[in-house]
mmCIF file of N, CA and C in Angstrom:
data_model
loop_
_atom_site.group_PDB
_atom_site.id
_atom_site.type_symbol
_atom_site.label_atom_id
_atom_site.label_comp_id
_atom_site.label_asym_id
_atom_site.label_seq_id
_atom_site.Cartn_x
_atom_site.Cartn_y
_atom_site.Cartn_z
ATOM 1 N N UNK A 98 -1.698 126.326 104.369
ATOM 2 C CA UNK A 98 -1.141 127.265 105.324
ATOM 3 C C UNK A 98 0.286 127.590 104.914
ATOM 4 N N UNK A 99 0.752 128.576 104.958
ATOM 5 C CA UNK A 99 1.766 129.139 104.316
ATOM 6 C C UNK A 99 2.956 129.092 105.788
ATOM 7 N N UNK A 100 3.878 128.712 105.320
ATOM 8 C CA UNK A 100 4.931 128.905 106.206
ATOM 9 C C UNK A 100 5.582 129.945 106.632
ATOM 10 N N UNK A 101 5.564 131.174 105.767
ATOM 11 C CA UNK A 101 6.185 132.330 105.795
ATOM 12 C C UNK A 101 5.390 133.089 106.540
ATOM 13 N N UNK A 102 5.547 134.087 107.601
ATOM 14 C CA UNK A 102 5.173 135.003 108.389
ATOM 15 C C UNK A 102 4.946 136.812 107.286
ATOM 16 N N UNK A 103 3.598 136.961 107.515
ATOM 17 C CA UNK A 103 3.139 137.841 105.991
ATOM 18 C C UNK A 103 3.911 139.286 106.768
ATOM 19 N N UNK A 104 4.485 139.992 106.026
ATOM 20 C CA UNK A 104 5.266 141.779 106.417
ATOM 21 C C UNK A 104 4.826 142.544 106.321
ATOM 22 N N UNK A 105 3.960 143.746 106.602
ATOM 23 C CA UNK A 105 3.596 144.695 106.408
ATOM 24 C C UNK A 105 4.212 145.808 106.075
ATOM 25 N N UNK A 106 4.642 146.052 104.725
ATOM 26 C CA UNK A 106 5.403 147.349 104.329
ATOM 27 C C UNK A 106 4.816 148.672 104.147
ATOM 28 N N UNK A 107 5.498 149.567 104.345
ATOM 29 C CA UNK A 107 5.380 151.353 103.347
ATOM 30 C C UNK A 107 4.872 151.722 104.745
ATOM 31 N N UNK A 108 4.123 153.228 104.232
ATOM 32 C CA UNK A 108 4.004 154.200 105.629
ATOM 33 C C UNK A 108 3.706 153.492 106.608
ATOM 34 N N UNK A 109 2.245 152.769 106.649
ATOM 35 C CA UNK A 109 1.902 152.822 108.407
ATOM 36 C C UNK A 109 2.411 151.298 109.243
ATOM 37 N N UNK A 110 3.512 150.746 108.505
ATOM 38 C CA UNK A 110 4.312 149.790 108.766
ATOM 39 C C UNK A 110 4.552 150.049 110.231
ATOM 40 N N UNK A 111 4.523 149.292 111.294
ATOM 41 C CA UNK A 111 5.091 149.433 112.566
ATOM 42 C C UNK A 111 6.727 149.817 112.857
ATOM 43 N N UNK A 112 7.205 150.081 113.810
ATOM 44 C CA UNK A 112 8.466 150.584 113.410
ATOM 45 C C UNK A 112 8.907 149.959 114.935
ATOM 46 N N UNK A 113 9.713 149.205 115.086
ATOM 47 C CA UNK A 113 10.284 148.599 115.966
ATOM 48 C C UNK A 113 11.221 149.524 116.856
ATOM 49 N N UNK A 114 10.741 149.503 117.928
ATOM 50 C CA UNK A 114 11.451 150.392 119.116
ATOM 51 C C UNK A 114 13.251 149.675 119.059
ATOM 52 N N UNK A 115 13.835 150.867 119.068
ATOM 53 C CA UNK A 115 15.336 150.424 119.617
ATOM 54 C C UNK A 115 15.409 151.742 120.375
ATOM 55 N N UNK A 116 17.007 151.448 120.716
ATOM 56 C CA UNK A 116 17.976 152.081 121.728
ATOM 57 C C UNK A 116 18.085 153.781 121.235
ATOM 58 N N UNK A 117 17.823 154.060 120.038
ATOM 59 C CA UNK A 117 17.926 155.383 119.363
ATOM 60 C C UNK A 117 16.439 156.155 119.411
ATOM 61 N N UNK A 118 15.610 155.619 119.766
ATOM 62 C CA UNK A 118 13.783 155.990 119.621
ATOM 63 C C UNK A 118 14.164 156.183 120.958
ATOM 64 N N UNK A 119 14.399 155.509 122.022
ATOM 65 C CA UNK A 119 14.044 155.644 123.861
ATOM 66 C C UNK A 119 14.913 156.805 124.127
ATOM 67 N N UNK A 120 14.505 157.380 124.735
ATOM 68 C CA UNK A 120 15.312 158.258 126.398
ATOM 69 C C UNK A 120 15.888 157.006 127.149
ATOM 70 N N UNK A 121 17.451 157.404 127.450
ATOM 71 C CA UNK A 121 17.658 156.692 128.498
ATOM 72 C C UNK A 121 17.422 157.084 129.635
ATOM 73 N N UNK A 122 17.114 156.356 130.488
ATOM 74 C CA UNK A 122 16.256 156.296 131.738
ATOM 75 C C UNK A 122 17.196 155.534 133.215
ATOM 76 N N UNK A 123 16.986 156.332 134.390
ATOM 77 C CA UNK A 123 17.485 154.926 134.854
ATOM 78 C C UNK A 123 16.803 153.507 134.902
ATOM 79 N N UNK A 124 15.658 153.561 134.761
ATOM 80 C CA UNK A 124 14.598 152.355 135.270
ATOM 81 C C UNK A 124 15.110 151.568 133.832
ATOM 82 N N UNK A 125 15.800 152.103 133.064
ATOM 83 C CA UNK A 125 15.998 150.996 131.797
ATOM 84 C C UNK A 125 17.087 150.161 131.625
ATOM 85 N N UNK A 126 18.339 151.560 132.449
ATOM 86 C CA UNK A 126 19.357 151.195 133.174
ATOM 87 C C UNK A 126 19.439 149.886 134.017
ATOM 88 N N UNK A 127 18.874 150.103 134.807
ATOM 89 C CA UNK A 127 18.316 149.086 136.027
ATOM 90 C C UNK A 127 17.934 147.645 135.515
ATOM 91 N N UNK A 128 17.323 147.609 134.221
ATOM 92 C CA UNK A 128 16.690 146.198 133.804
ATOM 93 C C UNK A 128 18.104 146.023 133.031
ATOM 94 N N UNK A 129 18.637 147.056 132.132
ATOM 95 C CA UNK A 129 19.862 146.042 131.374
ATOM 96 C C UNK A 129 20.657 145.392 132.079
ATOM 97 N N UNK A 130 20.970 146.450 133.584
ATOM 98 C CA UNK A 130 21.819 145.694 135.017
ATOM 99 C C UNK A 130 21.109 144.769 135.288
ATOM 100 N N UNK A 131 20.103 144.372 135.439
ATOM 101 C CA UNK A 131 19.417 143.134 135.957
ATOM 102 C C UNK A 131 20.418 141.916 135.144
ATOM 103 N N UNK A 132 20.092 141.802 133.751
ATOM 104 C CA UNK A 132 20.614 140.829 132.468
ATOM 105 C C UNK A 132 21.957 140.971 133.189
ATOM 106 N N UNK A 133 22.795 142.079 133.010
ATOM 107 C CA UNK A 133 24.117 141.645 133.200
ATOM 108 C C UNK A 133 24.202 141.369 134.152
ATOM 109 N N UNK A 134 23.597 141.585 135.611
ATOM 110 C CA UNK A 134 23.703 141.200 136.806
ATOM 111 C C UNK A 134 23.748 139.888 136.926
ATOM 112 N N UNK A 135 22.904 138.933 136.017
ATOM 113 C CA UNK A 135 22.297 137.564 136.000
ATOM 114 C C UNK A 135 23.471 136.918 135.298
ATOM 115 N N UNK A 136 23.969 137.551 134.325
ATOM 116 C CA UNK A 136 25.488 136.463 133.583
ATOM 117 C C UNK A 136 26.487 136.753 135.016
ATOM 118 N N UNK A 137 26.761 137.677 135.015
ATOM 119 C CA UNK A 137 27.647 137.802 136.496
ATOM 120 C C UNK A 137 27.633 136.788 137.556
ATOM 121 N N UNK A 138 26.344 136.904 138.010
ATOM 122 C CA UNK A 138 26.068 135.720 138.705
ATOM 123 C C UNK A 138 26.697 134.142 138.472
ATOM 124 N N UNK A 139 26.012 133.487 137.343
ATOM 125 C CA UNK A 139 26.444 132.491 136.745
ATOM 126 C C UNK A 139 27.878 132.458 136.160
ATOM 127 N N UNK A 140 28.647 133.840 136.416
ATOM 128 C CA UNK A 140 29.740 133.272 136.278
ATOM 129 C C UNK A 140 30.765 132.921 137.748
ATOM 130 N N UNK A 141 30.155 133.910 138.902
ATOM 131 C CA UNK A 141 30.260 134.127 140.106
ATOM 132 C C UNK A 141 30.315 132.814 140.935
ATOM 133 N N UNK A 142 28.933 132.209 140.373
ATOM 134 C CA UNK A 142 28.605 130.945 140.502
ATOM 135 C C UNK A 142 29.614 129.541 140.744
ATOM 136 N N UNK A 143 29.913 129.856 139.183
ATOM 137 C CA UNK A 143 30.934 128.657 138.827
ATOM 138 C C UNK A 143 32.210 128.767 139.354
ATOM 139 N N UNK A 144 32.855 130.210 139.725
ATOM 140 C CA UNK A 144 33.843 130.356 140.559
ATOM 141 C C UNK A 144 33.538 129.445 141.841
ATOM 142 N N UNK A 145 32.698 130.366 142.400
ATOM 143 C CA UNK A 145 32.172 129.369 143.675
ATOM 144 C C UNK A 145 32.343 127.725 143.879
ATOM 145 N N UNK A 146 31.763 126.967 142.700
ATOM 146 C CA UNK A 146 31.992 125.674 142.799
ATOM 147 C C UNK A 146 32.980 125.537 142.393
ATOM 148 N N UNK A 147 34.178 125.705 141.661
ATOM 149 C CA UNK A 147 35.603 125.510 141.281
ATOM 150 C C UNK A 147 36.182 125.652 143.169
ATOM 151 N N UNK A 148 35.825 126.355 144.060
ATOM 152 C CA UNK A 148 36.091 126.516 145.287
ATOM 153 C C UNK A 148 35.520 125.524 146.190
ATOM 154 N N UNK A 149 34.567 125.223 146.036
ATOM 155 C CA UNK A 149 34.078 123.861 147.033
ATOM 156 C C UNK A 149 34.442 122.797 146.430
ATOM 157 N N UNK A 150 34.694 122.669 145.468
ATOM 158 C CA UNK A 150 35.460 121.211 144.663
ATOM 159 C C UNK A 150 36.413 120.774 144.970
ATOM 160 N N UNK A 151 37.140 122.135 144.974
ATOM 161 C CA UNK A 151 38.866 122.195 145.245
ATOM 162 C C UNK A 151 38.863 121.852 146.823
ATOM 163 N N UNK A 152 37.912 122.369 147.850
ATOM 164 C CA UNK A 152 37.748 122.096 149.292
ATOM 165 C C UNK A 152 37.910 120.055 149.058
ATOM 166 N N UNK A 153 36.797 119.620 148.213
ATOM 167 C CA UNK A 153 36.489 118.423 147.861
ATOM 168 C C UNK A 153 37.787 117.392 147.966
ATOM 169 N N UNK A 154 38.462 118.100 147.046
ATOM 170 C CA UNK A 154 39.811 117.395 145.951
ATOM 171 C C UNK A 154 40.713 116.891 147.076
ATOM 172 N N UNK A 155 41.195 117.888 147.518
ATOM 173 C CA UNK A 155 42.656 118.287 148.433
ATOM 174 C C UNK A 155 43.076 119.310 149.285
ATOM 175 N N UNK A 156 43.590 119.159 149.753
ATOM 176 C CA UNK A 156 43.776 120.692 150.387
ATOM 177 C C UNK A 156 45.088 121.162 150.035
ATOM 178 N N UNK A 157 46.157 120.657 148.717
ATOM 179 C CA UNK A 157 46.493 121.540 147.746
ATOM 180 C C UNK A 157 45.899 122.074 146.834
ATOM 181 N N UNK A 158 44.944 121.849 146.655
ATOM 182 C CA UNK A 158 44.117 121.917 145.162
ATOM 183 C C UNK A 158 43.059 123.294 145.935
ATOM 184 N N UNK A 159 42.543 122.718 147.346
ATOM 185 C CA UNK A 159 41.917 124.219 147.814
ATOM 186 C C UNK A 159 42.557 125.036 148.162
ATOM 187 N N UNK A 160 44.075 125.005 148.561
ATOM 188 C CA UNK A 160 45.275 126.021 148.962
ATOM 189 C C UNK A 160 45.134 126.799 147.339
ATOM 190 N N UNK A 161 45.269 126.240 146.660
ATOM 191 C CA UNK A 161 45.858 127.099 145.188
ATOM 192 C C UNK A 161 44.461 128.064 144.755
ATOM 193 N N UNK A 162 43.124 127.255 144.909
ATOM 194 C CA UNK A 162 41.754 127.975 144.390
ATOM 195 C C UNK A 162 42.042 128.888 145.944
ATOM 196 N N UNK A 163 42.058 129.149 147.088
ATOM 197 C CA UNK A 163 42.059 129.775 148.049
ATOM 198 C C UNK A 163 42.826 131.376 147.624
ATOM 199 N N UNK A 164 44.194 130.824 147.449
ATOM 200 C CA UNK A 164 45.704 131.771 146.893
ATOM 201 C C UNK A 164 45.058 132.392 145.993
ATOM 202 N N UNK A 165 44.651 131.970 144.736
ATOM 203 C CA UNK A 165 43.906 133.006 144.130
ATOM 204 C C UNK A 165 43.150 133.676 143.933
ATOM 205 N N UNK A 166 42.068 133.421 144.672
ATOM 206 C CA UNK A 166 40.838 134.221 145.301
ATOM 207 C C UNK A 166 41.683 135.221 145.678
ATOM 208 N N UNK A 167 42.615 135.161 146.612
ATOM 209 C CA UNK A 167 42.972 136.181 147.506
ATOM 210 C C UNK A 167 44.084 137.161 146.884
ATOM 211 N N UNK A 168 44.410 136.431 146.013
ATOM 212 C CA UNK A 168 44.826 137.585 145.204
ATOM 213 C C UNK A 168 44.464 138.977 144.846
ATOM 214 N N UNK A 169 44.724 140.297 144.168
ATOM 215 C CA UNK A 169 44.192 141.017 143.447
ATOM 216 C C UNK A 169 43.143 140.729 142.410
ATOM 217 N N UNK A 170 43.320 140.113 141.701
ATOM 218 C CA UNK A 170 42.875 139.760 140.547
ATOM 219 C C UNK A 170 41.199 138.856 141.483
ATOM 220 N N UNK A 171 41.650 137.457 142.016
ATOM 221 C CA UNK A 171 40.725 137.297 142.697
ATOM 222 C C UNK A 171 39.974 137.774 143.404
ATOM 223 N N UNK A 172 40.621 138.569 144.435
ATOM 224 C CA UNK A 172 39.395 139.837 144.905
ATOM 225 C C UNK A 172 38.874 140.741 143.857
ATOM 226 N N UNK A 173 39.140 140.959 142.942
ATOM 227 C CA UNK A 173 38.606 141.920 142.105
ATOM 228 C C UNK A 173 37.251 141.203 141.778
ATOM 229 N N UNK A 174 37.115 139.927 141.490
ATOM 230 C CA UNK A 174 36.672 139.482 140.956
ATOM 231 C C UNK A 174 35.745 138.801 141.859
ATOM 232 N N UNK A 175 35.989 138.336 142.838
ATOM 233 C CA UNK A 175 34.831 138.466 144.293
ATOM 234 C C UNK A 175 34.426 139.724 143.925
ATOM 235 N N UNK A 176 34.768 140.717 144.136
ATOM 236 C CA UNK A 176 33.401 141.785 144.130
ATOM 237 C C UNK A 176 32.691 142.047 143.113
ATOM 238 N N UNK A 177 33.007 141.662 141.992
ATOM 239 C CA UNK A 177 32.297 141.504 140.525
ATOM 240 C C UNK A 177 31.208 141.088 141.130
ATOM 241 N N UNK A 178 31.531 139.820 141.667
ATOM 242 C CA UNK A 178 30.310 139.121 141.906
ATOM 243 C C UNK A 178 29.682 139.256 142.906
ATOM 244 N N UNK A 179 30.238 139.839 143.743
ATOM 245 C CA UNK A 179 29.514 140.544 145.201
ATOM 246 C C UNK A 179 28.178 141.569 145.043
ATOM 247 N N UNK A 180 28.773 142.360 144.001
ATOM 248 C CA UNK A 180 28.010 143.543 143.210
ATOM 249 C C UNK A 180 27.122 142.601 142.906
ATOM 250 N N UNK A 181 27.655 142.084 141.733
ATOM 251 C CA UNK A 181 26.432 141.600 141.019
ATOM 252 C C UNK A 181 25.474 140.828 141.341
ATOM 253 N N UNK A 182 25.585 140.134 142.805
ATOM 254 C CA UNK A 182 24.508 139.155 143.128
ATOM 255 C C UNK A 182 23.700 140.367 144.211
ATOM 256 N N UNK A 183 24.689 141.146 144.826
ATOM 257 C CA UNK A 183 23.836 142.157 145.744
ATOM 258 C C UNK A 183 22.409 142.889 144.961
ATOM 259 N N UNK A 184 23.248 143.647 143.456
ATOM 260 C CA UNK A 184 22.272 143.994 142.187
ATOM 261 C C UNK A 184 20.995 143.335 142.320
ATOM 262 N N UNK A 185 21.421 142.217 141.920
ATOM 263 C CA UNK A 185 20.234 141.339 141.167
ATOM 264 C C UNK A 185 19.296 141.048 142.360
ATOM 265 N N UNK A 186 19.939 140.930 143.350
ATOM 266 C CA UNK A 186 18.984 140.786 144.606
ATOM 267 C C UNK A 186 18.006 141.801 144.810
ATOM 268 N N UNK A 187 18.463 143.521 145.417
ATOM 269 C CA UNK A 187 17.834 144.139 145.335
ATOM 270 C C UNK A 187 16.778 144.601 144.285
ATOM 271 N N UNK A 188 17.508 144.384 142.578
ATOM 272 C CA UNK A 188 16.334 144.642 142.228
ATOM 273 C C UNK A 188 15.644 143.746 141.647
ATOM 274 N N UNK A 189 15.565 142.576 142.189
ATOM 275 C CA UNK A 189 14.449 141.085 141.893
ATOM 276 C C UNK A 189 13.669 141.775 142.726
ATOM 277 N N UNK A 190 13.552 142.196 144.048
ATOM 278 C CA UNK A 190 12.828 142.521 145.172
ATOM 279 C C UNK A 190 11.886 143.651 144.532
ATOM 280 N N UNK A 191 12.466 144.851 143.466
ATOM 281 C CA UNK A 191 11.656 145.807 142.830
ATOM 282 C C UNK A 191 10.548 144.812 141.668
ATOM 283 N N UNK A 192 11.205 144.111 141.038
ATOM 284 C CA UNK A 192 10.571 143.112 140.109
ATOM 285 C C UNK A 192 9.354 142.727 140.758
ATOM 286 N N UNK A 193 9.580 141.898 142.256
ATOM 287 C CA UNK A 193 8.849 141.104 142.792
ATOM 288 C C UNK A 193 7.565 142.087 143.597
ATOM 289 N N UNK A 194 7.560 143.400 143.486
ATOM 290 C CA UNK A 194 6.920 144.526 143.802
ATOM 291 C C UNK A 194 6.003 144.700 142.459
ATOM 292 N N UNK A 195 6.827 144.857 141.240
ATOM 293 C CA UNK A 195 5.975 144.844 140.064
ATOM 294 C C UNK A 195 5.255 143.739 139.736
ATOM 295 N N UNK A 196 5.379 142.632 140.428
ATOM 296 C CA UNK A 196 4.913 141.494 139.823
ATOM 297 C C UNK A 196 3.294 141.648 140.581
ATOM 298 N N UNK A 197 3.369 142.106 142.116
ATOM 299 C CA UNK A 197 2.394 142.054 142.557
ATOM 300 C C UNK A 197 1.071 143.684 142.319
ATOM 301 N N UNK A 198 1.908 144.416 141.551
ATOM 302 C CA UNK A 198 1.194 145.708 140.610
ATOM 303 C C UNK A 198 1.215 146.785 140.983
ATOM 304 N N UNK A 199 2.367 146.707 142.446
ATOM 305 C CA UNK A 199 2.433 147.867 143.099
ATOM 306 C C UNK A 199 4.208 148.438 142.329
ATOM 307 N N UNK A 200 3.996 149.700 142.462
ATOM 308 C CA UNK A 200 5.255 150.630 142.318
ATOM 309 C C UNK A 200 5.615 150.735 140.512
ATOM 310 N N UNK A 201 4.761 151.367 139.849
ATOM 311 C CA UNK A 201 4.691 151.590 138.771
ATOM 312 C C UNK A 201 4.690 152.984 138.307
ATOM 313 N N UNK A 202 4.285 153.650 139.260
ATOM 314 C CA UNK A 202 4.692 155.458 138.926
ATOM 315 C C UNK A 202 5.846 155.415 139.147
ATOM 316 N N UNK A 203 6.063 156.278 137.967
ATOM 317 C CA UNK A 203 7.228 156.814 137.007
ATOM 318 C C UNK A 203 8.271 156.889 138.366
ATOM 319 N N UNK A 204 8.020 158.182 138.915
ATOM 320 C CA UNK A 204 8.690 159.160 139.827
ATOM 321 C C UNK A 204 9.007 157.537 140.700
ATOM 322 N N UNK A 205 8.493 156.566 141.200
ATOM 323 C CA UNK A 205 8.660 155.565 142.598
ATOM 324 C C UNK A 205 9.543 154.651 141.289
ATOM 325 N N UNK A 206 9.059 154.254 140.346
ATOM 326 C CA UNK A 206 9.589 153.208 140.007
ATOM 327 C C UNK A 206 11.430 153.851 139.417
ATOM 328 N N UNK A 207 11.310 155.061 139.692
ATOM 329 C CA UNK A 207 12.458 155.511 139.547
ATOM 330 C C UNK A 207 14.139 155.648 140.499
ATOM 331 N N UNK A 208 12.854 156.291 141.561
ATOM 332 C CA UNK A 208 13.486 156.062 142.943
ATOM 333 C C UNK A 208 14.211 154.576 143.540
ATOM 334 N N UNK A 209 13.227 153.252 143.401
ATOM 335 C CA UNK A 209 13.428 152.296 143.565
ATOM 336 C C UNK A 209 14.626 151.703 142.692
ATOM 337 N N UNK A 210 14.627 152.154 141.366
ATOM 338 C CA UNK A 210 15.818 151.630 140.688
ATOM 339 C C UNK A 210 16.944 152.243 141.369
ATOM 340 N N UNK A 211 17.042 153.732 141.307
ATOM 341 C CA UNK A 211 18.288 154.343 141.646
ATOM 342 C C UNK A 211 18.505 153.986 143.424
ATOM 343 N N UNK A 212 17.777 153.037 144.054
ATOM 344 C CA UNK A 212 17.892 152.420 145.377
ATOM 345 C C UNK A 212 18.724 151.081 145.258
ATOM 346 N N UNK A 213 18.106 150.771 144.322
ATOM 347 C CA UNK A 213 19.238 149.205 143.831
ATOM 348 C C UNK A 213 20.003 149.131 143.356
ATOM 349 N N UNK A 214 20.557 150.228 142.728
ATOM 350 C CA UNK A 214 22.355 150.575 142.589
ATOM 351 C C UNK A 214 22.855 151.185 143.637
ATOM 352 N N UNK A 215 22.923 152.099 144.460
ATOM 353 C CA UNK A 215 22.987 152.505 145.775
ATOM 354 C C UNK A 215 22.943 151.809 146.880
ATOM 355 N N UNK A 216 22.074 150.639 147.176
ATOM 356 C CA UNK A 216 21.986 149.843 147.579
ATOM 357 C C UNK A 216 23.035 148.876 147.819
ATOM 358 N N UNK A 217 22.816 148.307 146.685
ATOM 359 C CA UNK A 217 23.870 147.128 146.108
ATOM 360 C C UNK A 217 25.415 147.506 146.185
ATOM 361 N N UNK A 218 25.706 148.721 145.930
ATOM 362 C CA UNK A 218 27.087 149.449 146.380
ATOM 363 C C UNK A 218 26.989 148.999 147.800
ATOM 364 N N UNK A 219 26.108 149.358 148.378
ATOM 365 C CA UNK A 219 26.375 149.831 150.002
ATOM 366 C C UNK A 219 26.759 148.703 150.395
ATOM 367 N N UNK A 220 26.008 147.657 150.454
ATOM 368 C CA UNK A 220 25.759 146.268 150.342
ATOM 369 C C UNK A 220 26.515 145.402 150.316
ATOM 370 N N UNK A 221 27.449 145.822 148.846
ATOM 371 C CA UNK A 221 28.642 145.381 148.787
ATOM 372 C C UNK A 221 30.191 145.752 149.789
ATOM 373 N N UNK A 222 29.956 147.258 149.893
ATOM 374 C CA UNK A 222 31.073 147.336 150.717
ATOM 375 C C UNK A 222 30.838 146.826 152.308
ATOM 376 N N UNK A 223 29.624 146.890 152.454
ATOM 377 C CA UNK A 223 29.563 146.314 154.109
ATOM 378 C C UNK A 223 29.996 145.015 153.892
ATOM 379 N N UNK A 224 30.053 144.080 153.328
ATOM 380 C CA UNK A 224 29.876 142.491 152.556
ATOM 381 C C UNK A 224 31.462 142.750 152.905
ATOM 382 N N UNK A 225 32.394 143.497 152.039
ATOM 383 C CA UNK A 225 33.801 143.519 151.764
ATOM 384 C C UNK A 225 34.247 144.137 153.412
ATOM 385 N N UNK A 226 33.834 145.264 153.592
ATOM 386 C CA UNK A 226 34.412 145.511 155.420
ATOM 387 C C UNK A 226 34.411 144.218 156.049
ATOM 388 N N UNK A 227 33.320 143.982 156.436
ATOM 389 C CA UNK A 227 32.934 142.725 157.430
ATOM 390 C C UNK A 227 34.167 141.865 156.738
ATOM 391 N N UNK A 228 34.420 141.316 155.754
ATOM 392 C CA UNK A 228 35.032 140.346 155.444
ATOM 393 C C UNK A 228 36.453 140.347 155.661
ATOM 394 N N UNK A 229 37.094 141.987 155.613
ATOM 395 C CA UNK A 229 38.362 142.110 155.548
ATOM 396 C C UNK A 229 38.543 142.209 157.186
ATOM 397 N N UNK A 230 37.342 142.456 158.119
ATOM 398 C CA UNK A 230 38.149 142.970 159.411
ATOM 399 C C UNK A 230 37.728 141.911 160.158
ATOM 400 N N UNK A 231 36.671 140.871 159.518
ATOM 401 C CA UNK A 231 37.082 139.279 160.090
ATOM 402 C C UNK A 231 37.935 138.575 160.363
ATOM 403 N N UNK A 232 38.197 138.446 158.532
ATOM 404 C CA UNK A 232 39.619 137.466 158.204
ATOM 405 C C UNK A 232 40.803 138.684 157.849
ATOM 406 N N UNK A 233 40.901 139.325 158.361
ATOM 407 C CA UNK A 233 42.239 140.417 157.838
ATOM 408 C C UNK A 233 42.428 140.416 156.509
ATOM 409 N N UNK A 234 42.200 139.993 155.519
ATOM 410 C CA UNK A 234 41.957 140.887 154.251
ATOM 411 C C UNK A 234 42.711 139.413 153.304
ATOM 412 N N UNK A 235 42.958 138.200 154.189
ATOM 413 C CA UNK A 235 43.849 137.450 153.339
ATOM 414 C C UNK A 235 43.450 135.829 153.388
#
């Protein structure tokens, strides 16, 4: 048995789909946002626990992870991840639609993507209102 994987060269060689062969689409849109939605997350994540740790530690240590959250920079960066977990939420829910074999025409599975960016905006700013006219913004 040969170790090497055999190649099929010259004309009727298969030709590997990339980014230059496709139409961009939103529904393609939508899955690359999924991926980046998902590192977002996990980085969103680890913010998060750097914040309950610091709750853990001290309550200088959660004053300082607190202070910077609330910063610019830290809020910016809450909504990174606000977005991005809202994203991934809504469209796991389209996923979890495809998984069961419904919503596969073109025209719906289109609609549904451009719902989970729209969405996930909306989502997010209700997330950020509510939050600022809770706690006053600080």
């Amino acid at each position: 048995m040969s170790d090497t994987i055999p190649q099929r060269a010259g004309p009727n060689a298969p030709l590997s789909p990339h980014l230059q062969v496709w139409r961009f689409t939103v529904t393609m849109a939508a899955s690359i946002t999924q991926r980046i939605a998902g590192v977002g997350n996990a980085i969103g994540l680890l913010l998060f626990t750097i914040w309950v740790a610091s709750a853990a530690m001290s309550d200088a240590a959660f004053a300082s992870v607190s202070g910077f959250l609330a910063s610019p920079f830290g809020i910016f960066l809450l909504f990174g991840f606000t977005l991005s977990f809202s994203f991934h939420f809504l469209n796991g829910i389209r996923y979890l639609f495809w998984d069961a074999g419904h919503g596969f025409d073109k025209s719906f599975s289109s609609k549904t993507a451009w719902a989970a960016f729209a969405g996930s905006l909306v989502m997010t700013a209700v997330i950020f209102f509510v939050g600022f006219s809770v706690h006053g913004g600080a």
